[in-house]
Short mmCIF file of C-alpha atoms in Angstrom, two decimals:
data_model
loop_
_atom_site.label_atom_id
_atom_site.label_comp_id
_atom_site.label_asym_id
_atom_site.label_seq_id
_atom_site.Cartn_x
_atom_site.Cartn_y
_atom_site.Cartn_z
CA MET A 291 -68.79 111.02 23.92
CA LYS A 292 -69.49 113.02 26.64
CA GLY A 293 -66.68 115.39 28.16
CA ALA A 294 -64.44 114.96 24.88
CA ARG A 295 -62.88 118.45 24.32
CA ALA A 296 -62.27 120.09 20.93
CA LEU A 297 -58.86 121.04 19.78
CA SER A 298 -57.23 123.75 18.73
CA PRO A 299 -56.09 124.20 14.95
CA LEU A 300 -52.35 123.65 16.07
CA GLU A 301 -53.27 120.74 18.06
CA ILE A 302 -54.68 119.25 15.11
CA GLN A 303 -51.66 119.66 12.62
CA ALA A 304 -49.41 118.19 15.44
CA VAL A 305 -51.22 115.37 16.19
CA CYS A 306 -51.26 114.64 12.27
CA ALA A 307 -47.66 114.91 12.85
CA ALA A 308 -47.57 112.62 15.84
CA PHE A 309 -49.08 109.55 14.22
CA SER A 310 -46.10 106.93 13.12
CA GLY A 311 -45.27 103.38 12.16
CA GLN A 312 -46.70 101.32 9.35
CA PHE A 313 -50.46 102.63 9.33
CA ALA A 314 -49.50 106.14 10.00
CA ILE A 315 -51.02 107.44 6.87
CA ARG A 316 -53.71 105.68 7.71
CA ASN A 317 -54.46 107.29 11.34
CA GLN A 318 -53.68 110.59 10.25
CA THR A 319 -56.53 110.03 6.52
CA LEU A 320 -59.00 108.82 9.42
CA PHE A 321 -58.08 111.73 12.11
CA LEU A 322 -58.53 114.60 9.22
CA LEU A 323 -61.50 112.56 7.74
CA CYS A 324 -63.28 113.16 11.17
CA ALA A 325 -62.09 116.92 11.59
CA ASN A 326 -63.00 117.98 8.53
CA VAL A 327 -66.10 116.92 8.02
CA GLY A 328 -67.26 115.96 11.86
CA ALA A 329 -67.70 112.32 10.53
CA ARG A 330 -68.33 110.10 14.03
CA ILE A 331 -65.51 107.74 14.55
CA THR A 332 -68.12 105.13 13.50
CA GLU A 333 -69.36 106.42 10.31
CA ALA A 334 -65.74 106.94 9.10
CA LEU A 335 -64.98 102.86 10.40
CA ASN A 336 -67.62 102.07 8.43
CA LEU A 337 -66.63 103.40 4.79
CA ASN A 338 -65.77 101.28 1.66
CA VAL A 339 -62.97 102.43 -0.93
CA GLY A 340 -66.45 102.91 -3.27
CA ASP A 341 -67.27 105.29 -0.72
CA VAL A 342 -65.25 107.42 -1.39
CA ARG A 343 -63.06 106.74 -4.79
CA GLN A 344 -65.07 106.78 -8.03
CA ASN A 345 -63.85 106.17 -11.56
CA GLY A 346 -60.26 106.29 -10.04
CA GLU A 347 -60.52 109.09 -8.47
CA VAL A 348 -61.48 111.17 -4.93
CA VAL A 349 -64.91 111.64 -5.01
CA ASP A 350 -66.39 115.51 -4.16
CA VAL A 351 -68.84 114.85 -2.32
CA LEU A 352 -68.64 111.43 0.64
CA TYR A 353 -72.12 109.32 0.39
CA LEU A 354 -72.66 108.01 4.08
CA ARG A 355 -74.45 104.97 3.82
CA ARG A 356 -78.35 104.94 5.82
CA GLN A 357 -76.83 101.62 7.14
CA THR A 358 -73.46 103.68 8.62
CA VAL A 359 -75.38 106.19 9.92
CA LYS A 360 -76.49 107.17 13.77
CA GLY A 361 -80.02 106.29 14.18
CA LYS A 362 -80.57 105.13 10.42
CA ARG A 363 -82.67 107.55 9.21
CA GLU A 364 -81.26 108.31 6.04
CA GLY A 365 -78.05 108.40 4.44
CA VAL A 366 -76.04 111.58 4.63
CA ALA A 367 -74.20 113.40 1.65
CA LEU A 368 -71.12 115.69 2.73
CA THR A 369 -69.33 117.87 1.11
CA LEU A 370 -65.28 116.98 0.92
CA PRO A 371 -63.24 119.88 1.85
CA ARG A 372 -59.35 119.91 0.14
CA GLY A 373 -57.47 119.05 2.68
CA ALA A 374 -60.10 115.56 3.33
CA ARG A 375 -59.92 114.72 -0.91
CA ASN A 376 -56.16 115.27 -0.78
CA ALA A 377 -55.64 112.85 2.94
CA LEU A 378 -57.87 110.64 0.87
CA ALA A 379 -56.18 110.47 -2.36
CA GLY A 380 -52.50 110.19 -0.61
CA TYR A 381 -54.37 107.59 1.34
CA LEU A 382 -55.54 105.11 -1.76
CA GLU A 383 -52.04 105.50 -3.23
CA TRP A 384 -50.90 104.23 -0.42
CA LYS A 385 -53.56 101.23 -0.27
CA GLN A 386 -52.50 100.39 -4.11
CA GLY A 387 -48.80 100.30 -2.95
CA ALA A 388 -49.30 98.02 0.01
CA LYS A 389 -51.65 95.76 -1.86
CA GLU A 390 -54.59 96.23 -0.15
CA SER A 391 -57.97 96.13 -1.94
CA LEU A 392 -59.50 98.69 -3.85
CA ALA A 393 -62.70 97.08 -4.82
CA LYS A 394 -65.78 99.07 -3.84
CA GLN A 395 -67.00 97.09 -1.53
CA ALA A 396 -63.71 96.52 0.46
CA PRO A 397 -63.47 98.17 3.93
CA LEU A 398 -61.44 101.72 3.40
CA PHE A 399 -59.69 101.55 6.90
CA ILE A 400 -58.45 98.06 7.77
CA SER A 401 -56.27 96.78 10.82
CA GLN A 402 -52.91 94.78 10.18
CA ARG A 403 -54.93 91.44 9.88
CA GLY A 404 -56.91 92.87 6.51
CA ARG A 405 -60.37 93.40 8.60
CA GLN A 406 -61.72 96.24 9.32
CA LEU A 407 -60.47 98.76 12.18
CA THR A 408 -62.37 98.72 14.88
CA ARG A 409 -63.38 101.28 17.26
CA GLN A 410 -60.83 100.56 20.12
CA GLN A 411 -57.99 100.12 17.65
CA ALA A 412 -58.75 104.25 16.10
CA HIS A 413 -58.44 104.89 20.13
CA ASN A 414 -55.60 103.22 20.47
CA ALA A 415 -53.74 104.54 17.50
CA PHE A 416 -55.42 108.50 18.57
CA LYS A 417 -54.24 107.68 21.98
CA LYS A 418 -50.78 107.40 21.39
CA ALA A 419 -51.05 110.31 18.87
CA TYR A 420 -52.17 112.32 21.87
CA GLU A 421 -49.87 111.30 24.29
CA ARG A 422 -46.33 111.79 21.99
CA VAL A 423 -48.17 115.57 21.50
CA GLY A 424 -48.57 115.72 24.99
CA LEU A 425 -52.27 116.87 25.02
CA LYS A 426 -54.47 117.36 28.49
CA GLY A 427 -57.99 117.13 29.07
CA GLN A 428 -60.43 114.41 27.45
CA VAL A 429 -58.97 113.88 24.61
CA THR A 430 -61.01 110.83 22.48
CA THR A 431 -61.52 109.66 19.27
CA HIS A 432 -65.07 112.31 19.31
CA SER A 433 -62.05 115.15 19.61
CA PRO A 434 -62.31 115.46 16.13
CA ARG A 435 -65.53 116.30 15.36
CA LYS A 436 -65.89 118.48 18.71
CA THR A 437 -63.26 120.25 16.91
CA TYR A 438 -65.39 120.22 13.60
CA ALA A 439 -68.15 122.04 15.82
CA LYS A 440 -66.60 124.35 17.51
CA ILE A 441 -65.05 125.84 13.83
CA VAL A 442 -68.45 126.03 12.02
CA TYR A 443 -69.70 127.87 14.89
CA GLU A 444 -67.26 129.99 15.08
CA LYS A 445 -66.82 130.39 11.23
CA SER A 446 -70.69 130.98 10.89
CA ASN A 447 -70.71 133.55 13.36
CA ASN A 448 -71.93 131.54 16.03
CA ASP A 449 -74.97 130.75 14.53
CA LEU A 450 -76.44 127.55 16.40
CA VAL A 451 -78.92 126.33 13.68
CA VAL A 452 -76.33 125.86 11.05
CA THR A 453 -73.88 124.27 13.55
CA GLN A 454 -76.96 121.89 14.03
CA ARG A 455 -77.30 120.95 10.61
CA ALA A 456 -74.01 120.60 10.48
CA LEU A 457 -73.34 118.18 13.01
CA ARG A 458 -76.88 116.29 11.76
CA HIS A 459 -78.50 116.82 15.75
CA THR A 460 -82.73 116.37 15.77
CA ASN A 461 -81.96 118.48 19.08
CA VAL A 462 -80.52 121.66 19.51
CA GLN A 463 -79.51 120.99 23.47
CA THR A 464 -77.41 117.56 21.82
CA THR A 465 -75.62 120.96 19.77
CA LEU A 466 -75.31 123.05 22.44
CA CYS A 467 -73.67 120.09 24.60
CA TYR A 468 -71.11 119.72 21.55
CA LEU A 469 -69.84 123.42 21.87
CA ASP A 470 -69.80 123.43 25.97
CA THR A 471 -70.89 127.28 25.44
CA LEU A 472 -71.96 127.47 29.33
CA SER A 473 -68.31 126.04 30.14
CA ASP A 474 -66.89 129.16 28.26
CA ASP A 475 -69.20 131.58 29.11
CA VAL A 476 -68.58 130.37 33.03
CA THR A 477 -64.76 130.03 32.04
CA ALA A 478 -64.98 133.74 31.27
CA ALA A 479 -66.71 135.26 34.28
CA MET A 480 -64.63 133.84 36.67
CA PRO A 481 -61.91 135.30 38.78
CA ASP A 482 -58.51 135.18 37.83
CA PHE A 483 -56.50 135.77 41.76
CA ASP A 484 -52.52 135.46 41.40
CA PHE A 485 -50.69 136.80 44.63
CA SER A 486 -47.71 136.63 42.13
CA ARG A 487 -48.76 139.42 40.05
CA PHE A 488 -48.89 142.30 42.62
CA ASP A 489 -46.65 143.56 45.48
CA VAL A 490 -49.00 146.76 46.94
CA PRO A 491 -48.33 147.85 50.25
CA TYR A 492 -51.78 147.33 52.05
CA LYS A 493 -52.54 149.26 55.25
CA THR A 494 -53.76 146.51 58.23
CA SER A 495 -56.08 147.60 61.22
CA ASN A 496 -52.96 147.00 63.94
CA PRO A 497 -51.95 149.76 61.67
CA LYS A 498 -49.33 148.01 59.75
CA ILE A 499 -47.95 148.26 56.17
CA ILE A 500 -47.14 144.41 55.00
CA HIS A 501 -47.04 143.72 50.64
CA LEU A 502 -49.54 141.20 49.80
CA SER A 503 -47.34 139.19 47.45
CA GLN A 504 -44.82 138.69 50.66
CA ALA A 505 -47.97 137.56 52.98
CA ALA A 506 -48.92 135.64 50.61
CA LYS A 507 -45.57 133.55 50.64
CA ARG A 508 -45.01 133.31 53.96
CA HIS A 509 -49.17 132.01 53.75
CA ALA A 510 -48.32 129.42 51.59
CA LYS A 511 -44.86 128.45 53.80
CA LYS A 512 -47.09 127.85 56.75
CA ARG A 513 -49.40 125.65 55.19
CA GLY A 514 -46.21 123.76 53.61
CA GLY A 515 -46.74 125.21 49.79
#
């Protein structure tokens, strides 16, 4: 989603802890899965139990079926990191205790009514957690994937090709949009004027000595600031 921002590792932890209620572990697992492997929210929601569980155990490699992948060109194999496997293992155990179906073709993430969780329902769950944490900016269901992109880029020593492959983009320009590199560069180059940081005497052409911070305060007061 255009404009969605990435989250910091601390924000990821805070959001995970902010999920609450009956389906907290479901929402936490969905959130972590997207952040750990860069899955699109629709790709994660289209997973069946059999995609993540084989012979009673969580798979090491997650295979996204062709019909669930954006563009539907081919399926995708994603190695599951330890954090994702642990989350899935705990979630599957919870599903069993909640009497939810563990049949291979059963949806992995289901709603209270027993149907496959929709994108809007996932959005509502994520939004509540974001608000509980007090996150600012454009944070959406796409933020976990944006976070994945940023971390892969940083850990690969800013290797754009590696990041493009990790995100499964056919066009590198799409990858650049994910990273917001231009915005970061511009932000780093911007001035940061702050009159509250200094109080140095300045000789005006009158001549008269004034203190810059005091002048700034008077100016703000005149403008009602």
